[in-house]
Amino acid sequence: MICSALLLLPLFVALQTMLITGLSLPLIINEINDRIGITTNLFICTEVDRQDFCELQYRHLNQTITRTIYNSFKSLNATKLRNQLGGDKKLFVVVGNEPPYQLFRQLNLRFQLADFLLVVDNEIDGGKWRSFVDFAWKLGYIKLLIHSTLSGVSYDKLIFPSLRLRATTAKDYANFQDSFGNIHGFPVRVAAYNNVPRSFIYNDNRGKKIYAGYYMRFARAFLESKNATFLPVHPATASPQSCTKAISKNKVDMCADALVRNPLFSVSKEIRIASANVVVAQAQPLKKYRYLAAPFSTSVWLGLILYVIVVVALISLIHWLRRRRWEVSKYSLEVFSSLLYIGFHLKGIHGKGKYLIYGVLLITGFIFSTIYLGILKSMLISEAFDPQIDTFEELANRNIPILIDAYDRALFSKYHLPDILWPMMRTVPSDTLLQHRNSFNQDYAYVIFADRMGMFQHGQQFLKQPKLRPIPIDFCFLFGGFPMKKNWFLKDHLSRAWFNSFESGLIDKLEQDAYRESISQGYLNYTSSESLEPKLLGLDYFVVPAIALALGFALAIISFAIELMVCKICRK
């Protein structure tokens, strides 16, 4: 037994030495691959004397994983690699005793979701590697594991409340690779401005400043869950352009707003397409004088005019054949009296033909007057309106200007906007746009995205009649999300939280709450759009009888002129 133990002792020592000096590395890599679901391993060996070591580790990796080995940083094309393989589920194995500052600068924030295993063959220098970890996480690289082949110990990082390294295992690393459950009050700067309903600010009854809006409230709840300190930053102007400038100048970490992708910042994971609509005034009530002709269409009125001309001509002709005298004016009055159903006599017509003409006039007048008065009364009771604007062509024909601000103009110039709308666009300051739009000014049209459209529709349910309505044509389909610094370490966490909240229906609840809250704070000035005060009679109320009188005089003059002209012709 003693002899056998002595024979196995060198083998045990050799095996232990091999594990410590490197052959345990493939086991660590394979375990990380399995637990995290890594799809690609990227070996980077820049030191010439470590090339054989890298080849050895490379051969012992799981054969089902895509593997690539690089001998220098320059041979790695980060842009091409990201386009071909994507940015997540990648494990970079960097072999070298010096922190790979050059590699992380070269990656240029393209692989912030990837994992990095840094392999050294000596003891870990805590000060040197802590400085590197601090450099890396400020660039947004937080999935870091440092492994020493000399001691066989792996080290993870703890950033809060103070940066330090701790011994760990591949299993623990896989479970807590990017966890930030408590960041101990670390301040997060959030751009806060009014962009209702996503974000707005007001003071409550006690004078306390309230940061509201469904994007803002979600951002605050997210930071509170991470035990972060919400630090509002108020830009000089309340517009998405101020958010873009603040992020590009590193004045804020994120904005409580929804913006589309931009080279200057990252956005949270897109969860739904936001479309835009042109909002126009609801159909306006008809003017009082237009009620005279409103019951019938143009074709009916033309048919009625033709009927009057034919019947008057026929009766006048019969009268002339029997008495050799034209009575156009008289029989015109008889025909109009029949249409108004106020009585007619046909005294100048005798014989059996009188009963035929009388029956035609009686039936036609009864039908016309009954239908006309019935429709007219119903219109006066329920109120009639102009035709709705349902197409861009109708909007263009009415020559209604569309108000937008500078940010919207830049947005629409980059993304699709129907060409027919551009001639109607009027760029105005944001304050002017909000003043007209929030007070439901019906002299203009506006371009509104889906969430703000919901706020207007929610607010208009408190009106006697809606003031604005969308043209039912969607355009400018965009993905939007929280704008964030490209190197913000919590941006992936915020994206996951936003997606999960949308999936659970929480976002819809926050959105509805924001509608009610914004309306309660007076961001929609619909209360001033309807007046309940009694109004004095204006000229509009006297237009209808004036038109009727003028129309009667005109018809009398026309019929009299026709009668005179016919008499002169007959005398000749």
JSON list of C-alpha atoms in Angstrom, two decimals, residues 143-306:
[
{"chain": "A", "resi": 143, "resn": "LYS", "atom": "CA", "xyz": [-19.17, 41.57, -16.75]},
{"chain": "A", "resi": 144, "resn": "LEU", "atom": "CA", "xyz": [-15.55, 41.04, -15.70]},
{"chain": "A", "resi": 145, "resn": "LEU", "atom": "CA", "xyz": [-13.86, 37.98, -14.18]},
{"chain": "A", "resi": 146, "resn": "ILE", "atom": "CA", "xyz": [-10.11, 37.89, -13.43]},
{"chain": "A", "resi": 147, "resn": "HIS", "atom": "CA", "xyz": [-8.44, 34.47, -13.13]},
{"chain": "A", "resi": 148, "resn": "SER", "atom": "CA", "xyz": [-4.92, 33.71, -11.89]},
{"chain": "A", "resi": 149, "resn": "THR", "atom": "CA", "xyz": [-3.44, 30.48, -13.27]},
{"chain": "A", "resi": 150, "resn": "LEU", "atom": "CA", "xyz": [-0.73, 30.66, -10.62]},
{"chain": "A", "resi": 151, "resn": "SER", "atom": "CA", "xyz": [-3.06, 30.41, -7.64]},
{"chain": "A", "resi": 152, "resn": "GLY", "atom": "CA", "xyz": [-6.11, 29.00, -9.46]},
{"chain": "A", "resi": 153, "resn": "VAL", "atom": "CA", "xyz": [-8.29, 31.71, -7.89]},
{"chain": "A", "resi": 154, "resn": "SER", "atom": "CA", "xyz": [-10.86, 33.79, -9.79]},
{"chain": "A", "resi": 155, "resn": "TYR", "atom": "CA", "xyz": [-11.84, 37.29, -8.76]},
{"chain": "A", "resi": 156, "resn": "ASP", "atom": "CA", "xyz": [-15.06, 39.19, -9.34]},
{"chain": "A", "resi": 157, "resn": "LYS", "atom": "CA", "xyz": [-15.67, 42.88, -8.66]},
{"chain": "A", "resi": 158, "resn": "LEU", "atom": "CA", "xyz": [-17.89, 44.69, -6.17]},
{"chain": "A", "resi": 159, "resn": "ILE", "atom": "CA", "xyz": [-18.39, 48.31, -7.18]},
{"chain": "A", "resi": 160, "resn": "PHE", "atom": "CA", "xyz": [-20.64, 49.59, -4.41]},
{"chain": "A", "resi": 161, "resn": "PRO", "atom": "CA", "xyz": [-20.33, 51.02, -1.84]},
{"chain": "A", "resi": 162, "resn": "SER", "atom": "CA", "xyz": [-16.60, 51.01, -2.75]},
{"chain": "A", "resi": 163, "resn": "LEU", "atom": "CA", "xyz": [-14.72, 49.26, -5.51]},
{"chain": "A", "resi": 164, "resn": "ARG", "atom": "CA", "xyz": [-13.03, 46.03, -4.45]},
{"chain": "A", "resi": 165, "resn": "LEU", "atom": "CA", "xyz": [-12.13, 42.58, -5.76]},
{"chain": "A", "resi": 166, "resn": "ARG", "atom": "CA", "xyz": [-13.37, 39.36, -4.16]},
{"chain": "A", "resi": 167, "resn": "ALA", "atom": "CA", "xyz": [-12.59, 35.71, -4.69]},
{"chain": "A", "resi": 168, "resn": "THR", "atom": "CA", "xyz": [-15.35, 33.82, -6.49]},
{"chain": "A", "resi": 169, "resn": "THR", "atom": "CA", "xyz": [-16.13, 30.79, -8.64]},
{"chain": "A", "resi": 170, "resn": "ALA", "atom": "CA", "xyz": [-17.43, 30.40, -12.16]},
{"chain": "A", "resi": 171, "resn": "LYS", "atom": "CA", "xyz": [-20.82, 29.39, -10.76]},
{"chain": "A", "resi": 172, "resn": "ASP", "atom": "CA", "xyz": [-21.13, 32.47, -8.54]},
{"chain": "A", "resi": 173, "resn": "TYR", "atom": "CA", "xyz": [-19.92, 34.71, -11.33]},
{"chain": "A", "resi": 174, "resn": "ALA", "atom": "CA", "xyz": [-22.57, 33.36, -13.70]},
{"chain": "A", "resi": 175, "resn": "ASN", "atom": "CA", "xyz": [-25.27, 34.05, -11.10]},
{"chain": "A", "resi": 176, "resn": "PHE", "atom": "CA", "xyz": [-24.14, 37.58, -10.21]},
{"chain": "A", "resi": 177, "resn": "GLN", "atom": "CA", "xyz": [-22.23, 38.75, -13.28]},
{"chain": "A", "resi": 178, "resn": "ASP", "atom": "CA", "xyz": [-24.11, 42.04, -13.72]},
{"chain": "A", "resi": 179, "resn": "SER", "atom": "CA", "xyz": [-26.19, 42.30, -10.57]},
{"chain": "A", "resi": 180, "resn": "PHE", "atom": "CA", "xyz": [-26.74, 45.74, -9.09]},
{"chain": "A", "resi": 181, "resn": "GLY", "atom": "CA", "xyz": [-29.37, 45.13, -6.46]},
{"chain": "A", "resi": 182, "resn": "ASN", "atom": "CA", "xyz": [-28.06, 47.89, -4.21]},
{"chain": "A", "resi": 183, "resn": "ILE", "atom": "CA", "xyz": [-25.84, 50.70, -5.41]},
{"chain": "A", "resi": 184, "resn": "HIS", "atom": "CA", "xyz": [-25.88, 52.44, -2.00]},
{"chain": "A", "resi": 185, "resn": "GLY", "atom": "CA", "xyz": [-27.32, 55.80, -3.02]},
{"chain": "A", "resi": 186, "resn": "PHE", "atom": "CA", "xyz": [-25.13, 56.31, -6.08]},
{"chain": "A", "resi": 187, "resn": "PRO", "atom": "CA", "xyz": [-26.48, 59.49, -7.77]},
{"chain": "A", "resi": 188, "resn": "VAL", "atom": "CA", "xyz": [-28.08, 59.12, -11.18]},
{"chain": "A", "resi": 189, "resn": "ARG", "atom": "CA", "xyz": [-28.63, 62.36, -13.11]},
{"chain": "A", "resi": 190, "resn": "VAL", "atom": "CA", "xyz": [-31.98, 62.48, -14.91]},
{"chain": "A", "resi": 191, "resn": "ALA", "atom": "CA", "xyz": [-32.99, 65.28, -17.30]},
{"chain": "A", "resi": 192, "resn": "ALA", "atom": "CA", "xyz": [-36.34, 66.56, -16.04]},
{"chain": "A", "resi": 193, "resn": "TYR", "atom": "CA", "xyz": [-38.53, 68.80, -18.19]},
{"chain": "A", "resi": 194, "resn": "ASN", "atom": "CA", "xyz": [-42.12, 69.06, -19.38]},
{"chain": "A", "resi": 195, "resn": "ASN", "atom": "CA", "xyz": [-43.02, 66.74, -22.21]},
{"chain": "A", "resi": 196, "resn": "VAL", "atom": "CA", "xyz": [-46.52, 65.67, -21.25]},
{"chain": "A", "resi": 197, "resn": "PRO", "atom": "CA", "xyz": [-47.54, 62.86, -20.69]},
{"chain": "A", "resi": 198, "resn": "ARG", "atom": "CA", "xyz": [-44.08, 61.26, -20.55]},
{"chain": "A", "resi": 199, "resn": "SER", "atom": "CA", "xyz": [-42.58, 63.74, -18.13]},
{"chain": "A", "resi": 200, "resn": "PHE", "atom": "CA", "xyz": [-43.81, 66.89, -16.38]},
{"chain": "A", "resi": 201, "resn": "ILE", "atom": "CA", "xyz": [-43.15, 68.83, -13.20]},
{"chain": "A", "resi": 202, "resn": "TYR", "atom": "CA", "xyz": [-45.55, 70.65, -10.88]},
{"chain": "A", "resi": 203, "resn": "ASN", "atom": "CA", "xyz": [-45.91, 71.71, -7.26]},
{"chain": "A", "resi": 204, "resn": "ASP", "atom": "CA", "xyz": [-48.54, 70.04, -5.11]},
{"chain": "A", "resi": 205, "resn": "ASN", "atom": "CA", "xyz": [-50.77, 71.72, -2.50]},
{"chain": "A", "resi": 206, "resn": "ARG", "atom": "CA", "xyz": [-47.92, 71.73, 0.02]},
{"chain": "A", "resi": 207, "resn": "GLY", "atom": "CA", "xyz": [-45.48, 73.34, -2.38]},
{"chain": "A", "resi": 208, "resn": "LYS", "atom": "CA", "xyz": [-43.53, 70.12, -2.93]},
{"chain": "A", "resi": 209, "resn": "LYS", "atom": "CA", "xyz": [-42.10, 69.63, -6.39]},
{"chain": "A", "resi": 210, "resn": "ILE", "atom": "CA", "xyz": [-43.60, 66.56, -8.05]},
{"chain": "A", "resi": 211, "resn": "TYR", "atom": "CA", "xyz": [-41.88, 64.79, -10.93]},
{"chain": "A", "resi": 212, "resn": "ALA", "atom": "CA", "xyz": [-44.67, 63.06, -12.84]},
{"chain": "A", "resi": 213, "resn": "GLY", "atom": "CA", "xyz": [-45.34, 61.43, -16.21]},
{"chain": "A", "resi": 214, "resn": "TYR", "atom": "CA", "xyz": [-45.27, 57.74, -16.96]},
{"chain": "A", "resi": 215, "resn": "TYR", "atom": "CA", "xyz": [-41.66, 57.73, -18.20]},
{"chain": "A", "resi": 216, "resn": "MET", "atom": "CA", "xyz": [-40.53, 59.81, -15.23]},
{"chain": "A", "resi": 217, "resn": "ARG", "atom": "CA", "xyz": [-42.39, 57.73, -12.64]},
{"chain": "A", "resi": 218, "resn": "PHE", "atom": "CA", "xyz": [-41.01, 54.52, -14.10]},
{"chain": "A", "resi": 219, "resn": "ALA", "atom": "CA", "xyz": [-37.47, 55.91, -14.07]},
{"chain": "A", "resi": 220, "resn": "ARG", "atom": "CA", "xyz": [-37.82, 56.96, -10.43]},
{"chain": "A", "resi": 221, "resn": "ALA", "atom": "CA", "xyz": [-39.27, 53.57, -9.44]},
{"chain": "A", "resi": 222, "resn": "PHE", "atom": "CA", "xyz": [-36.41, 51.81, -11.24]},
{"chain": "A", "resi": 223, "resn": "LEU", "atom": "CA", "xyz": [-33.75, 53.91, -9.48]},
{"chain": "A", "resi": 224, "resn": "GLU", "atom": "CA", "xyz": [-35.46, 53.37, -6.14]},
{"chain": "A", "resi": 225, "resn": "SER", "atom": "CA", "xyz": [-35.37, 49.60, -6.69]},
{"chain": "A", "resi": 226, "resn": "LYS", "atom": "CA", "xyz": [-31.59, 49.88, -7.16]},
{"chain": "A", "resi": 227, "resn": "ASN", "atom": "CA", "xyz": [-31.26, 52.16, -4.10]},
{"chain": "A", "resi": 228, "resn": "ALA", "atom": "CA", "xyz": [-29.92, 54.91, -6.34]},
{"chain": "A", "resi": 229, "resn": "THR", "atom": "CA", "xyz": [-30.30, 58.62, -5.67]},
{"chain": "A", "resi": 230, "resn": "PHE", "atom": "CA", "xyz": [-32.56, 60.42, -8.13]},
{"chain": "A", "resi": 231, "resn": "LEU", "atom": "CA", "xyz": [-30.78, 63.64, -9.12]},
{"chain": "A", "resi": 232, "resn": "PRO", "atom": "CA", "xyz": [-32.98, 65.80, -11.40]},
{"chain": "A", "resi": 233, "resn": "VAL", "atom": "CA", "xyz": [-31.26, 68.10, -13.87]},
{"chain": "A", "resi": 234, "resn": "HIS", "atom": "CA", "xyz": [-33.37, 70.86, -15.41]},
{"chain": "A", "resi": 235, "resn": "PRO", "atom": "CA", "xyz": [-32.28, 71.82, -18.94]},
{"chain": "A", "resi": 236, "resn": "ALA", "atom": "CA", "xyz": [-32.51, 75.43, -20.02]},
{"chain": "A", "resi": 237, "resn": "THR", "atom": "CA", "xyz": [-35.37, 74.66, -22.42]},
{"chain": "A", "resi": 238, "resn": "ALA", "atom": "CA", "xyz": [-38.03, 71.96, -22.15]},
{"chain": "A", "resi": 239, "resn": "SER", "atom": "CA", "xyz": [-37.51, 70.02, -25.36]},
{"chain": "A", "resi": 240, "resn": "PRO", "atom": "CA", "xyz": [-36.06, 66.68, -26.51]},
{"chain": "A", "resi": 241, "resn": "GLN", "atom": "CA", "xyz": [-33.23, 68.62, -28.13]},
{"chain": "A", "resi": 242, "resn": "SER", "atom": "CA", "xyz": [-32.14, 69.76, -24.65]},
{"chain": "A", "resi": 243, "resn": "CYS", "atom": "CA", "xyz": [-32.03, 66.12, -23.59]},
{"chain": "A", "resi": 244, "resn": "THR", "atom": "CA", "xyz": [-29.81, 65.23, -26.55]},
{"chain": "A", "resi": 245, "resn": "LYS", "atom": "CA", "xyz": [-27.41, 68.09, -25.77]},
{"chain": "A", "resi": 246, "resn": "ALA", "atom": "CA", "xyz": [-27.28, 67.24, -22.06]},
{"chain": "A", "resi": 247, "resn": "ILE", "atom": "CA", "xyz": [-26.36, 63.60, -22.76]},
{"chain": "A", "resi": 248, "resn": "SER", "atom": "CA", "xyz": [-23.76, 64.49, -25.38]},
{"chain": "A", "resi": 249, "resn": "LYS", "atom": "CA", "xyz": [-22.11, 66.93, -22.92]},
{"chain": "A", "resi": 250, "resn": "ASN", "atom": "CA", "xyz": [-22.20, 64.35, -20.09]},
{"chain": "A", "resi": 251, "resn": "LYS", "atom": "CA", "xyz": [-24.48, 66.49, -17.94]},
{"chain": "A", "resi": 252, "resn": "VAL", "atom": "CA", "xyz": [-27.05, 63.72, -17.41]},
{"chain": "A", "resi": 253, "resn": "ASP", "atom": "CA", "xyz": [-27.09, 59.93, -17.42]},
{"chain": "A", "resi": 254, "resn": "MET", "atom": "CA", "xyz": [-30.57, 59.55, -18.88]},
{"chain": "A", "resi": 255, "resn": "CYS", "atom": "CA", "xyz": [-33.76, 61.42, -19.78]},
{"chain": "A", "resi": 256, "resn": "ALA", "atom": "CA", "xyz": [-37.30, 60.58, -18.71]},
{"chain": "A", "resi": 257, "resn": "ASP", "atom": "CA", "xyz": [-38.56, 60.78, -22.27]},
{"chain": "A", "resi": 258, "resn": "ALA", "atom": "CA", "xyz": [-38.97, 58.66, -25.39]},
{"chain": "A", "resi": 259, "resn": "LEU", "atom": "CA", "xyz": [-36.59, 59.40, -28.25]},
{"chain": "A", "resi": 260, "resn": "VAL", "atom": "CA", "xyz": [-35.55, 57.48, -31.34]},
{"chain": "A", "resi": 261, "resn": "ARG", "atom": "CA", "xyz": [-32.05, 56.11, -31.85]},
{"chain": "A", "resi": 262, "resn": "ASN", "atom": "CA", "xyz": [-29.31, 58.65, -32.25]},
{"chain": "A", "resi": 263, "resn": "PRO", "atom": "CA", "xyz": [-25.52, 58.33, -32.66]},
{"chain": "A", "resi": 264, "resn": "LEU", "atom": "CA", "xyz": [-25.12, 60.54, -29.57]},
{"chain": "A", "resi": 265, "resn": "PHE", "atom": "CA", "xyz": [-26.81, 58.17, -27.11]},
{"chain": "A", "resi": 266, "resn": "SER", "atom": "CA", "xyz": [-28.28, 54.72, -26.53]},
{"chain": "A", "resi": 267, "resn": "VAL", "atom": "CA", "xyz": [-31.97, 53.98, -26.07]},
{"chain": "A", "resi": 268, "resn": "SER", "atom": "CA", "xyz": [-33.69, 51.32, -24.01]},
{"chain": "A", "resi": 269, "resn": "LYS", "atom": "CA", "xyz": [-35.04, 48.19, -25.62]},
{"chain": "A", "resi": 270, "resn": "GLU", "atom": "CA", "xyz": [-37.80, 49.04, -28.09]},
{"chain": "A", "resi": 271, "resn": "ILE", "atom": "CA", "xyz": [-41.10, 47.49, -27.07]},
{"chain": "A", "resi": 272, "resn": "ARG", "atom": "CA", "xyz": [-43.67, 48.92, -29.48]},
{"chain": "A", "resi": 273, "resn": "ILE", "atom": "CA", "xyz": [-43.95, 50.98, -32.64]},
{"chain": "A", "resi": 274, "resn": "ALA", "atom": "CA", "xyz": [-45.10, 54.54, -32.18]},
{"chain": "A", "resi": 275, "resn": "SER", "atom": "CA", "xyz": [-46.99, 56.00, -35.14]},
{"chain": "A", "resi": 276, "resn": "ALA", "atom": "CA", "xyz": [-47.98, 59.60, -35.75]},
{"chain": "A", "resi": 277, "resn": "ASN", "atom": "CA", "xyz": [-51.25, 61.11, -36.92]},
{"chain": "A", "resi": 278, "resn": "VAL", "atom": "CA", "xyz": [-52.30, 64.53, -38.09]},
{"chain": "A", "resi": 279, "resn": "VAL", "atom": "CA", "xyz": [-54.86, 65.93, -35.66]},
{"chain": "A", "resi": 280, "resn": "VAL", "atom": "CA", "xyz": [-57.44, 68.31, -37.10]},
{"chain": "A", "resi": 281, "resn": "ALA", "atom": "CA", "xyz": [-60.51, 70.11, -35.80]},
{"chain": "A", "resi": 282, "resn": "GLN", "atom": "CA", "xyz": [-63.69, 68.16, -35.44]},
{"chain": "A", "resi": 283, "resn": "ALA", "atom": "CA", "xyz": [-66.30, 69.01, -38.04]},
{"chain": "A", "resi": 284, "resn": "GLN", "atom": "CA", "xyz": [-67.61, 72.48, -37.27]},
{"chain": "A", "resi": 285, "resn": "PRO", "atom": "CA", "xyz": [-71.33, 73.18, -36.76]},
{"chain": "A", "resi": 286, "resn": "LEU", "atom": "CA", "xyz": [-73.06, 74.53, -39.83]},
{"chain": "A", "resi": 287, "resn": "LYS", "atom": "CA", "xyz": [-73.68, 78.23, -40.04]},
{"chain": "A", "resi": 288, "resn": "LYS", "atom": "CA", "xyz": [-77.32, 79.12, -39.47]},
{"chain": "A", "resi": 289, "resn": "TYR", "atom": "CA", "xyz": [-77.91, 80.23, -43.05]},
{"chain": "A", "resi": 290, "resn": "ARG", "atom": "CA", "xyz": [-76.63, 76.91, -44.39]},
{"chain": "A", "resi": 291, "resn": "TYR", "atom": "CA", "xyz": [-79.49, 75.04, -42.73]},
{"chain": "A", "resi": 292, "resn": "LEU", "atom": "CA", "xyz": [-81.79, 76.25, -45.54]},
{"chain": "A", "resi": 293, "resn": "ALA", "atom": "CA", "xyz": [-80.09, 73.98, -48.06]},
{"chain": "A", "resi": 294, "resn": "ALA", "atom": "CA", "xyz": [-78.70, 71.34, -45.68]},
{"chain": "A", "resi": 295, "resn": "PRO", "atom": "CA", "xyz": [-81.63, 68.83, -45.76]},
{"chain": "A", "resi": 296, "resn": "PHE", "atom": "CA", "xyz": [-81.08, 67.91, -49.43]},
{"chain": "A", "resi": 297, "resn": "SER", "atom": "CA", "xyz": [-78.03, 67.24, -51.54]},
{"chain": "A", "resi": 298, "resn": "THR", "atom": "CA", "xyz": [-77.09, 69.30, -54.57]},
{"chain": "A", "resi": 299, "resn": "SER", "atom": "CA", "xyz": [-78.57, 66.78, -56.99]},
{"chain": "A", "resi": 300, "resn": "VAL", "atom": "CA", "xyz": [-81.95, 66.93, -55.23]},
{"chain": "A", "resi": 301, "resn": "TRP", "atom": "CA", "xyz": [-81.99, 70.72, -55.39]},
{"chain": "A", "resi": 302, "resn": "LEU", "atom": "CA", "xyz": [-81.10, 70.68, -59.08]},
{"chain": "A", "resi": 303, "resn": "GLY", "atom": "CA", "xyz": [-83.90, 68.22, -59.70]},
{"chain": "A", "resi": 304, "resn": "LEU", "atom": "CA", "xyz": [-86.30, 70.43, -57.78]},
{"chain": "A", "resi": 305, "resn": "ILE", "atom": "CA", "xyz": [-85.31, 73.50, -59.81]},
{"chain": "A", "resi": 306, "resn": "LEU", "atom": "CA", "xyz": [-85.85, 71.53, -63.01]}
]
